[in-house]
Short mmCIF file of C-alpha atoms and ligand atoms in Angstrom, two decimals:
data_model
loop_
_atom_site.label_atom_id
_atom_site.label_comp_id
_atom_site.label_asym_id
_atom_site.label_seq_id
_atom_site.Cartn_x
_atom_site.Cartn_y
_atom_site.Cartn_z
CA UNK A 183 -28.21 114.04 65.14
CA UNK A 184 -31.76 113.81 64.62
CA UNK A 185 -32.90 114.03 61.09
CA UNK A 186 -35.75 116.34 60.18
CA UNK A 187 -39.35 114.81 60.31
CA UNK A 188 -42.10 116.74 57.84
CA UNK A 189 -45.33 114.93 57.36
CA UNK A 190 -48.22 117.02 55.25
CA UNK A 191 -52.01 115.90 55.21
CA UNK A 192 -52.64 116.06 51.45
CA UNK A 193 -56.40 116.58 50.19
CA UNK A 194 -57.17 115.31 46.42
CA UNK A 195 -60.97 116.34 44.98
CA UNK A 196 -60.61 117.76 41.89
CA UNK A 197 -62.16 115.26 39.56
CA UNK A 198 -64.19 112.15 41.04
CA UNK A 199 -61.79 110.72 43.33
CA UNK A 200 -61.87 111.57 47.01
CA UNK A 201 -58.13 111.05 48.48
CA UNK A 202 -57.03 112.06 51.61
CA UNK A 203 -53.40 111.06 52.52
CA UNK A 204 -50.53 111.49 55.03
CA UNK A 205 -46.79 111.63 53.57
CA UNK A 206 -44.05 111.56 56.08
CA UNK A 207 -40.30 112.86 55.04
CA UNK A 208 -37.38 111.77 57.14
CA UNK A 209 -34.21 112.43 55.78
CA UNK A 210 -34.26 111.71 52.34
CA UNK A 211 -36.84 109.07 53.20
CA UNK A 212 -40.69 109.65 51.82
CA UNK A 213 -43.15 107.34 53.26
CA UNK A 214 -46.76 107.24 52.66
CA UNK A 215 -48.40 106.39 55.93
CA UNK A 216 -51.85 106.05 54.88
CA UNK A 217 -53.75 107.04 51.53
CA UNK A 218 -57.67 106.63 51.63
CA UNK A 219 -59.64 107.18 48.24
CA UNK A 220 -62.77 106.88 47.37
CA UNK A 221 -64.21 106.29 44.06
CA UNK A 222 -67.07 108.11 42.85
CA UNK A 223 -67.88 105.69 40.22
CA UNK A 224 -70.88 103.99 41.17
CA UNK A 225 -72.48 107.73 40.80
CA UNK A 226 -71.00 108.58 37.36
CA UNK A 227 -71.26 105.27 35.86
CA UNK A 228 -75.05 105.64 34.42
CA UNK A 229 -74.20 108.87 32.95
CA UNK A 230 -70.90 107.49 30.80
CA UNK A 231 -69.07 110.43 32.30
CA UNK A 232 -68.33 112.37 35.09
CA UNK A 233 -71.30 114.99 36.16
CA UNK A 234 -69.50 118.35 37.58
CA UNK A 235 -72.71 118.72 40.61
CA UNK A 236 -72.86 115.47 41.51
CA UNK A 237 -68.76 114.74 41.85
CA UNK A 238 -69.09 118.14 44.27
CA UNK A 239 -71.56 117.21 46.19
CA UNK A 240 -70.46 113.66 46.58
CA UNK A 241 -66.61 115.10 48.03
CA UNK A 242 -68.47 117.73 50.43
CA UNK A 243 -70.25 113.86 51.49
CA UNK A 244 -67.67 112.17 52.58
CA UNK A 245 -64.21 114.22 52.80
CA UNK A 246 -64.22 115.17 56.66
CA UNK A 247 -64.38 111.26 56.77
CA UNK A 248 -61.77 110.49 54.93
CA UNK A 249 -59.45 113.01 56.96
CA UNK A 250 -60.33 111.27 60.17
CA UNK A 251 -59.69 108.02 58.52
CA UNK A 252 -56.25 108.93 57.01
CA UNK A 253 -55.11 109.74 60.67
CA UNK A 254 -56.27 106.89 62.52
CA UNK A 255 -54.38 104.77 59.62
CA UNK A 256 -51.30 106.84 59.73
CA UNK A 257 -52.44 106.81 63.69
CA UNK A 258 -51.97 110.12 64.32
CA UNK A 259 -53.68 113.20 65.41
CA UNK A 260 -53.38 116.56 63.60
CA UNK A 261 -51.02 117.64 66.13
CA UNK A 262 -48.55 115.22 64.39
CA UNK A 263 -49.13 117.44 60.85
CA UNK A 264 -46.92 119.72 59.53
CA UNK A 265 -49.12 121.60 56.92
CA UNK A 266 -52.17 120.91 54.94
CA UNK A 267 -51.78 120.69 51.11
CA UNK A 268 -54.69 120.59 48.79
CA UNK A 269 -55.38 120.26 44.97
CA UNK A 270 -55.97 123.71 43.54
CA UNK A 271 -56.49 122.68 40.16
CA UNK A 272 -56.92 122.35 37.23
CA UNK A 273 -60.08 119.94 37.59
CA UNK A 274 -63.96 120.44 38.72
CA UNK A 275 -64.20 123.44 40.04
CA UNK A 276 -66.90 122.52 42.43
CA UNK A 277 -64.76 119.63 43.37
CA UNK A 278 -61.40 121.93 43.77
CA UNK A 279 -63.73 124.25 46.40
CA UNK A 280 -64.48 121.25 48.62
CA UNK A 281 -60.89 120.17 49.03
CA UNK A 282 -59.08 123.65 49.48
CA UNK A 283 -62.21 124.87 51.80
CA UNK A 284 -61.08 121.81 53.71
CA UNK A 285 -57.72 122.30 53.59
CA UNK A 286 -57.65 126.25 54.65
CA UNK A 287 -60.46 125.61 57.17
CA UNK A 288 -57.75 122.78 58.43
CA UNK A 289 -55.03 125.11 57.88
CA UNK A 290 -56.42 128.01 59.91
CA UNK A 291 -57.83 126.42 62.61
CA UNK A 292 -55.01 124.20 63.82
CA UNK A 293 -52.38 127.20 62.58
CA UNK A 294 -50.25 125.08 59.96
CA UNK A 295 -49.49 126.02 56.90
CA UNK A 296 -51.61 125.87 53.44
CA UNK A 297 -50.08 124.63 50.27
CA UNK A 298 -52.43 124.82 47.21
CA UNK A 299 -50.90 122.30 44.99
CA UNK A 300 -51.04 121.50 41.13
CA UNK A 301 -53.10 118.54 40.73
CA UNK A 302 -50.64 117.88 37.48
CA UNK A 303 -47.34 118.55 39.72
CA UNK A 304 -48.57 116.07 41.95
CA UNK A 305 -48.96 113.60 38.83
CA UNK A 306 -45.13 114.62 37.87
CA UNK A 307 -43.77 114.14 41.31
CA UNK A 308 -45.69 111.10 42.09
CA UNK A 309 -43.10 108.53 41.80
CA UNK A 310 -40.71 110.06 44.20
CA UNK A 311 -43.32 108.05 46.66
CA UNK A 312 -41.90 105.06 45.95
CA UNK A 313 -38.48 105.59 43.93
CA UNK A 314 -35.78 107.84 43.51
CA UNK A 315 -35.47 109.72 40.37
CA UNK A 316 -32.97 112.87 39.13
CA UNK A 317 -33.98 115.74 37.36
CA UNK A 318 -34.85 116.42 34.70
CA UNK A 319 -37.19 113.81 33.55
CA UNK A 320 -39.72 113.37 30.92
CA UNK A 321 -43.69 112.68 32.11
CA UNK A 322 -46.08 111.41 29.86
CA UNK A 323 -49.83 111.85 31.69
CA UNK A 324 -52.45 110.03 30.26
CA UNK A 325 -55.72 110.20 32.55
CA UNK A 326 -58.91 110.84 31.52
CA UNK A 327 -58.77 114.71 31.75
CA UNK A 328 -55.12 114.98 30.68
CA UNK A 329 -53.08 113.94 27.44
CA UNK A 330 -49.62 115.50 27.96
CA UNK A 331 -45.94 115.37 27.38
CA UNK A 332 -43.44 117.65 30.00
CA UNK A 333 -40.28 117.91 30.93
CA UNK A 334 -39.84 118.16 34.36
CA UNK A 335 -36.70 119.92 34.43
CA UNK A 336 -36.11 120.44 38.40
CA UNK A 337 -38.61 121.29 40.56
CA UNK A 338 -40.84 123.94 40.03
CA UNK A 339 -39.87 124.10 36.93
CA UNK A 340 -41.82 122.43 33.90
CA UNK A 341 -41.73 122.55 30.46
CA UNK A 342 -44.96 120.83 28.42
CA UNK A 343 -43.64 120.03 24.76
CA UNK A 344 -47.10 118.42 23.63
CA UNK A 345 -50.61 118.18 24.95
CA UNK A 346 -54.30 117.00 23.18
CA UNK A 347 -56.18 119.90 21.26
CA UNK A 348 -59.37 118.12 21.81
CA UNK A 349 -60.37 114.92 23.96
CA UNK A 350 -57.68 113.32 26.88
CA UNK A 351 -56.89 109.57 25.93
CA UNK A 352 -59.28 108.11 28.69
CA UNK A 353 -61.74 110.33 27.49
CA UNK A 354 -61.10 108.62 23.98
CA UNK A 355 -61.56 105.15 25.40
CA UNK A 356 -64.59 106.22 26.98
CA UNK A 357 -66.30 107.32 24.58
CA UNK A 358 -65.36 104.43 22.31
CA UNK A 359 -66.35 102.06 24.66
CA UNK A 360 -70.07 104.20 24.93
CA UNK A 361 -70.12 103.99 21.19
CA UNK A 362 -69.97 100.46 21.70
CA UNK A 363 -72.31 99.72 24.37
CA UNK A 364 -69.58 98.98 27.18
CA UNK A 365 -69.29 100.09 31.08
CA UNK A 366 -67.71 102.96 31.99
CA UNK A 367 -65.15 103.50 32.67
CA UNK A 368 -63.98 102.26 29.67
CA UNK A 369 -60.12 102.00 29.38
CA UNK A 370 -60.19 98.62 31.06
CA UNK A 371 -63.39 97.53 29.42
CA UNK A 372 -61.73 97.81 25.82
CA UNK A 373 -58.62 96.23 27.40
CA UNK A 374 -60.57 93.36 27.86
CA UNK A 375 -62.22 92.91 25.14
CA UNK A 376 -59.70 93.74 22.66
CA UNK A 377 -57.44 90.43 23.94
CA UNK A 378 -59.66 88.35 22.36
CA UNK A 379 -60.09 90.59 19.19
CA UNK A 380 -58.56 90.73 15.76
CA UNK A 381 -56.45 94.00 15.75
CA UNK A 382 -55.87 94.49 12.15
CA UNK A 383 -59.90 94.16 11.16
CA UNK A 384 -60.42 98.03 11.14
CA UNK A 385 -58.58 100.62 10.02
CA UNK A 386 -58.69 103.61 11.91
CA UNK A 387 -56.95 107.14 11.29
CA UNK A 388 -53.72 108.27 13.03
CA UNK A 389 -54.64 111.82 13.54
CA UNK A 390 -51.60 114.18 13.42
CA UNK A 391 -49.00 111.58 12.71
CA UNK A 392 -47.55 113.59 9.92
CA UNK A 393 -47.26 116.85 11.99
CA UNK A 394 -43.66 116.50 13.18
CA UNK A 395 -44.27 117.74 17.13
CA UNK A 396 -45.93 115.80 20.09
CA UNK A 397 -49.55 117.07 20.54
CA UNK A 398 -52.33 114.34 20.27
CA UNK A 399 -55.65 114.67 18.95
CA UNK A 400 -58.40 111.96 19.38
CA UNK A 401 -61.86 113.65 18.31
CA UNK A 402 -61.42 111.78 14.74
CA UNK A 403 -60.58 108.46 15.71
CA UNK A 404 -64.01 108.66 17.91
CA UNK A 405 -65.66 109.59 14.74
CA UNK A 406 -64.18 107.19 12.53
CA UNK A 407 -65.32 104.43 15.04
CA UNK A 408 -68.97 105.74 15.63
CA UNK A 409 -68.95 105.48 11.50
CA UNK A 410 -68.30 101.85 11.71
CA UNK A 411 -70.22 101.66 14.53
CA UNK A 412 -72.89 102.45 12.71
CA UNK A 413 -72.38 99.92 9.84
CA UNK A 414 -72.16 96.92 12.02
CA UNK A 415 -74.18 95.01 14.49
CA UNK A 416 -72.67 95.37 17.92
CA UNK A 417 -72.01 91.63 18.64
CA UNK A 418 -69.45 90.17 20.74
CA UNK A 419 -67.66 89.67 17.69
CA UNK A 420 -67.44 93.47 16.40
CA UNK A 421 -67.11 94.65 20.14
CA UNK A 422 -63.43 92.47 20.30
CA UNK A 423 -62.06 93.41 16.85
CA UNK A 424 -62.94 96.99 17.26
CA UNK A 425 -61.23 97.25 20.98
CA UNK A 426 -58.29 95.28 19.41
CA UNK A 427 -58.27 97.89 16.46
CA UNK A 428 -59.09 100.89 18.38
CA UNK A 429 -56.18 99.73 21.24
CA UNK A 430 -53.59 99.13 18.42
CA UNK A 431 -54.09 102.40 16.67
CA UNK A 432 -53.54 104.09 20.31
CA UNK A 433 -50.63 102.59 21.04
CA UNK A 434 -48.91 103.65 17.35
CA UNK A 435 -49.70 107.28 17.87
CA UNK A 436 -48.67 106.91 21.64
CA UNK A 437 -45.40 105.34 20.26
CA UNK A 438 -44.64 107.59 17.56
CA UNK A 439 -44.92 110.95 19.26
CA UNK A 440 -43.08 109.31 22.60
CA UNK A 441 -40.07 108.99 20.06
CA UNK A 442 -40.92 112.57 19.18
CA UNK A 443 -41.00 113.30 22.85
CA UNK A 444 -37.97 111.50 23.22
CA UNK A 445 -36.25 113.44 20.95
CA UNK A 446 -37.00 116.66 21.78
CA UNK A 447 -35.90 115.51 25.61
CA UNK A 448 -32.20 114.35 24.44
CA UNK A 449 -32.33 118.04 22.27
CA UNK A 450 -32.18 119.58 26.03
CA UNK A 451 -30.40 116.89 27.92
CA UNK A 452 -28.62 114.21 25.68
CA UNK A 453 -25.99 113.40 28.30
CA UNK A 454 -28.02 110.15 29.63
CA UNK A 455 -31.12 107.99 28.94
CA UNK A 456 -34.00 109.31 29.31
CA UNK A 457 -36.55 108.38 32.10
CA UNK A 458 -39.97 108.56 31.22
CA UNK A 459 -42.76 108.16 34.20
CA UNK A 460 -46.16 107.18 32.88
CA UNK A 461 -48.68 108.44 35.02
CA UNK A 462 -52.62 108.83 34.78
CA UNK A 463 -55.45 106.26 34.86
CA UNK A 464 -54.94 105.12 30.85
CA UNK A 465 -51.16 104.17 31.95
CA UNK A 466 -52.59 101.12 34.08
CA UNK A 467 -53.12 99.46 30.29
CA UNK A 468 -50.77 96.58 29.56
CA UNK A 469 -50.84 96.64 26.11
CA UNK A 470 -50.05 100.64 25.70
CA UNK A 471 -47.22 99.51 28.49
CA UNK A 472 -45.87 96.98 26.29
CA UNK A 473 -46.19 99.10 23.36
CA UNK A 474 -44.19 102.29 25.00
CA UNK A 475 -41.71 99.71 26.46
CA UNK A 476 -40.75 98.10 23.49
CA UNK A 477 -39.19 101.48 22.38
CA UNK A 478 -36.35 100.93 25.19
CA UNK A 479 -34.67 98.62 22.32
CA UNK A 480 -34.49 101.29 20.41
CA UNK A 481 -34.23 104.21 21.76
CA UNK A 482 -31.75 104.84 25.37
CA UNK A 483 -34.68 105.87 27.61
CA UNK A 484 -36.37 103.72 30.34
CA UNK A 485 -39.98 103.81 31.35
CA UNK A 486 -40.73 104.06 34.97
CA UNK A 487 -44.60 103.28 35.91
CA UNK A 488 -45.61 104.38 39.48
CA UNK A 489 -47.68 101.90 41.02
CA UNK A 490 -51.60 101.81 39.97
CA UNK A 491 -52.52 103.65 43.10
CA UNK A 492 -50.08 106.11 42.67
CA UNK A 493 -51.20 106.77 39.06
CA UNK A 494 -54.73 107.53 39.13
CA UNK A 495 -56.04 109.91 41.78
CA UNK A 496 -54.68 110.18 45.17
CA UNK A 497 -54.03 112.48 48.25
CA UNK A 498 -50.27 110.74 48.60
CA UNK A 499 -49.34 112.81 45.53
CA UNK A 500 -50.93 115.94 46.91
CA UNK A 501 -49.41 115.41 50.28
CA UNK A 502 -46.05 114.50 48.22
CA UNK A 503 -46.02 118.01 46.41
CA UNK A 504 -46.89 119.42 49.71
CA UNK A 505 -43.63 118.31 51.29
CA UNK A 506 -41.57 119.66 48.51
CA UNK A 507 -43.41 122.69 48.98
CA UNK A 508 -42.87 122.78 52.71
CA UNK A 509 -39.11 122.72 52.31
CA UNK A 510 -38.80 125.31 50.39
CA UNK A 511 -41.14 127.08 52.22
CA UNK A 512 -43.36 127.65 49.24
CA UNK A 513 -46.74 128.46 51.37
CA UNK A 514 -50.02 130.01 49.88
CA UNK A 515 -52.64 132.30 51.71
CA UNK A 516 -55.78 132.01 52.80
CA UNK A 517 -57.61 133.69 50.18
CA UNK A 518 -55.67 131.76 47.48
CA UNK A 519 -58.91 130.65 44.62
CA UNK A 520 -58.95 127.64 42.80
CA UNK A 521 -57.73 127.23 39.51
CA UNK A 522 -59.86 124.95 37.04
CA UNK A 523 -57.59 126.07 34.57
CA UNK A 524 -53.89 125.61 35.93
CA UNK A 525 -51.24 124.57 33.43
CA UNK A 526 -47.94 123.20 34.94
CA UNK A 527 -46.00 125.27 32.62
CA UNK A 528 -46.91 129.02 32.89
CA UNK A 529 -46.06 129.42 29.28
CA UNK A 530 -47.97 126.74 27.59
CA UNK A 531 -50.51 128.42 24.93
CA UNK A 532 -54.13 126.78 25.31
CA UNK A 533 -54.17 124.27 22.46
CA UNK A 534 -57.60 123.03 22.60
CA UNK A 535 -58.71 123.57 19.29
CA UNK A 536 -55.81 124.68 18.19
CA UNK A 537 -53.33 123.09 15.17
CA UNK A 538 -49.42 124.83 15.53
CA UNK A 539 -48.59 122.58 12.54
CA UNK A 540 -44.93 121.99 12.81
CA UNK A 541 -44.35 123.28 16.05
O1 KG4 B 258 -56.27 109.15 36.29
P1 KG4 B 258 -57.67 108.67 36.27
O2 KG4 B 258 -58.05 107.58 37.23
O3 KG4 B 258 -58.68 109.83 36.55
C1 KG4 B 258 -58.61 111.06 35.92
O4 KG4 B 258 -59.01 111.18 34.76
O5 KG4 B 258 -58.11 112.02 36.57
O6 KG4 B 258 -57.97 108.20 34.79
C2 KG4 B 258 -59.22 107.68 34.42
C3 KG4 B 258 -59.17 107.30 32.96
C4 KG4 B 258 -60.52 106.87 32.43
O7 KG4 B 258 -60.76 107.56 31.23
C5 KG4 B 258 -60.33 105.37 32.18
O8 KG4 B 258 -61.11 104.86 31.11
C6 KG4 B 258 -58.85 105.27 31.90
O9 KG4 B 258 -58.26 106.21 32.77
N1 KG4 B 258 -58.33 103.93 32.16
C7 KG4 B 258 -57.84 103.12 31.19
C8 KG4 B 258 -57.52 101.89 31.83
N2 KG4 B 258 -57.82 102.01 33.15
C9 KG4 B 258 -58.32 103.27 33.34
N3 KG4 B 258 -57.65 103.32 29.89
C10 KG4 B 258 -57.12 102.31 29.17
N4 KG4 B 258 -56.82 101.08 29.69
C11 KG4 B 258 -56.99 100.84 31.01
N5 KG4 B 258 -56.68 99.65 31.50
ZN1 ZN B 259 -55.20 113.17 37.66
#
């Protein structure tokens, strides 16, 4: 018997990462036969940030590239696709239009399907590329436009039990490491520096510690360093202590509302321990690893970290969701619009802002 082949071109663009990738399923076999990114950073970098016009433009650059060069890796020709999938959202929307324009264009002309994916469902699928895992599971994402806790039941179906109501946690490092005159991005430039720092020489807030659920907020720790920021001269000295300080503080809130998280998982499904993947660009920092690790002693869960590839960015992901998508024939039309705004779990309420105290 021959076992059922399904390979889906998957196109990633919607914040400043370029991925195109081709995911083969055979059996119950997933295999990632080539996954080509490309970094915008050396356009963003200047600005501290991520500019929406220039991230677009930049995709619409170099994307029909990157197709061609995910087939001659995974040396094949479209013929040897199965469907197209794209990132719909949530993310730039310029960004989003570049990769599903590319994807139905794809789509239409070579008459495969179109899957418009969740960028975030991607993110909660993603280590199915290199492991197995059961349902449900717990994800925590922690990238520089997402801060989240959800249970991923089974597929399809999600259930986010905390999120940020103001910045993302790379977006917190950022800006902390802007405040204090370091590169961007800045996760693994206050990584650095805060190994050779004194941890316990500032005291920084633990914004809603107290509040007995799992949403984050990281607006006042920026504020509380840009006031000691402004107190000190930025020497080597201050930049070390204050990335030590700043990285310690992050991982006790991260700890404390993972038990929280934790928790509220083994309140659904208490039968086992409970798997938490760690995905997103901030989860590629040892320390925070360490930190959410350490709670294994504790607690009966086990943290599962996809590879760094597979955490920030990437078409495989995309091209992943894609498959799942594909056999259940899940399949989206033509005139399907990107979503910037796209929760995983249709019944989320939009927190930003927001304070549901004990919720
Ligand atoms: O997932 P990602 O590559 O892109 C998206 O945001 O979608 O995440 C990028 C974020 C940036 O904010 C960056 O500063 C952060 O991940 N980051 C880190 C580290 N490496 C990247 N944050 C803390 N420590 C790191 N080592
Ligand atoms: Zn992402």
């Amino acid at each position: 018997m021959t076992m059922k082949k399904i390979r889906v071109l998957g196109i990633e663009s919607s914040c400043d990462e370029t991925s195109v990738s081709i995911v083969e399923k055979v059996g119950d076999k997933t295999k990632v036969l080539s996954n080509i990114v490309k970094s915008q950073l050396d356009i963003h970098k200047d600005y501290g940030g991520v500019v929406p016009e220039l991230a677009a433009r930049a995709h619409s650059d170099v994307i029909h590239k990157l197709i061609q060069m995910a087939l001659d890796k995974a040396k094949i020709t479209f013929r040897g696709v199965h469907a197209i999938a794209s990132t719909a959202g949530p993310g730039l929307l310029g960004g989003l239009l570049v990769g599903v324009v590319a994807g139905k264009t794809l789509a239409s002309s070579l008459k495969k399907p179109f899957i418009a994916v969740n960028h975030l469902e991607g993110h909660a699928l993603s280590i199915k590329l290199e492991q197995k895992i059961e349902f449900p599971y717990l994800l925590l994402l922690v990238s520089g436009g997402h801060t989240e806790f959800t249970i991923i039941k089974k597929f399809n179906s999600y259930k986010r039990i905390g999120t940020t109501i103001d910045d993302a946690l790379g977006e917190a490092f950022d800006k902390t490491a802007r405040l204090l005159k370091m590169g961007y991005p800045g996760g693994p430039e206050i990584e650095k520096y805060a190994k050779e720092g004194d941890e316990n020489k500032y005291k920084l807030p633990l914004p809603l510690i107290n509040e007995k659920n799992c949403h984050f907020s990281f607006a006042g720790l920026k504020s509380a360093v840009a006031n000691i920021v402004a107190k000190n001269k930025c020497t080597e000295k201050f930049k070390k202590d204050m990335s030590a300080s700043f990285q310690k503080t992050i991982n006790q809130i991260l700890s404390i509302k993972t038990q929280r998280a934790i928790e509220h998982f083994k309140s659904i499904d208490k039968s086992k321990t409970t798997k938490i993947v760690v995905a997103g660009g901030v989860a590629a920092n040892k320390s925070l690893r360490g930190a959410l690790t350490k709670l294994e002693s504790t607690h009966r869960c086990e943290f599962l970290f996809p590879s760094i590839k597979y955490c920030t960015d990437n078409g495989a992901m995309i091209a992943l969701a894609g498959i799942e998508r594909f056999e259940r024939n899940i399949f989206n039309k033509l005139d399907f619009k990107p979503r910037p705004r796209w929760p995983l779990d249709k019944n989320a309420l939009f927190m930003k802002g927001k304070r549901i105290v004990g919720e």
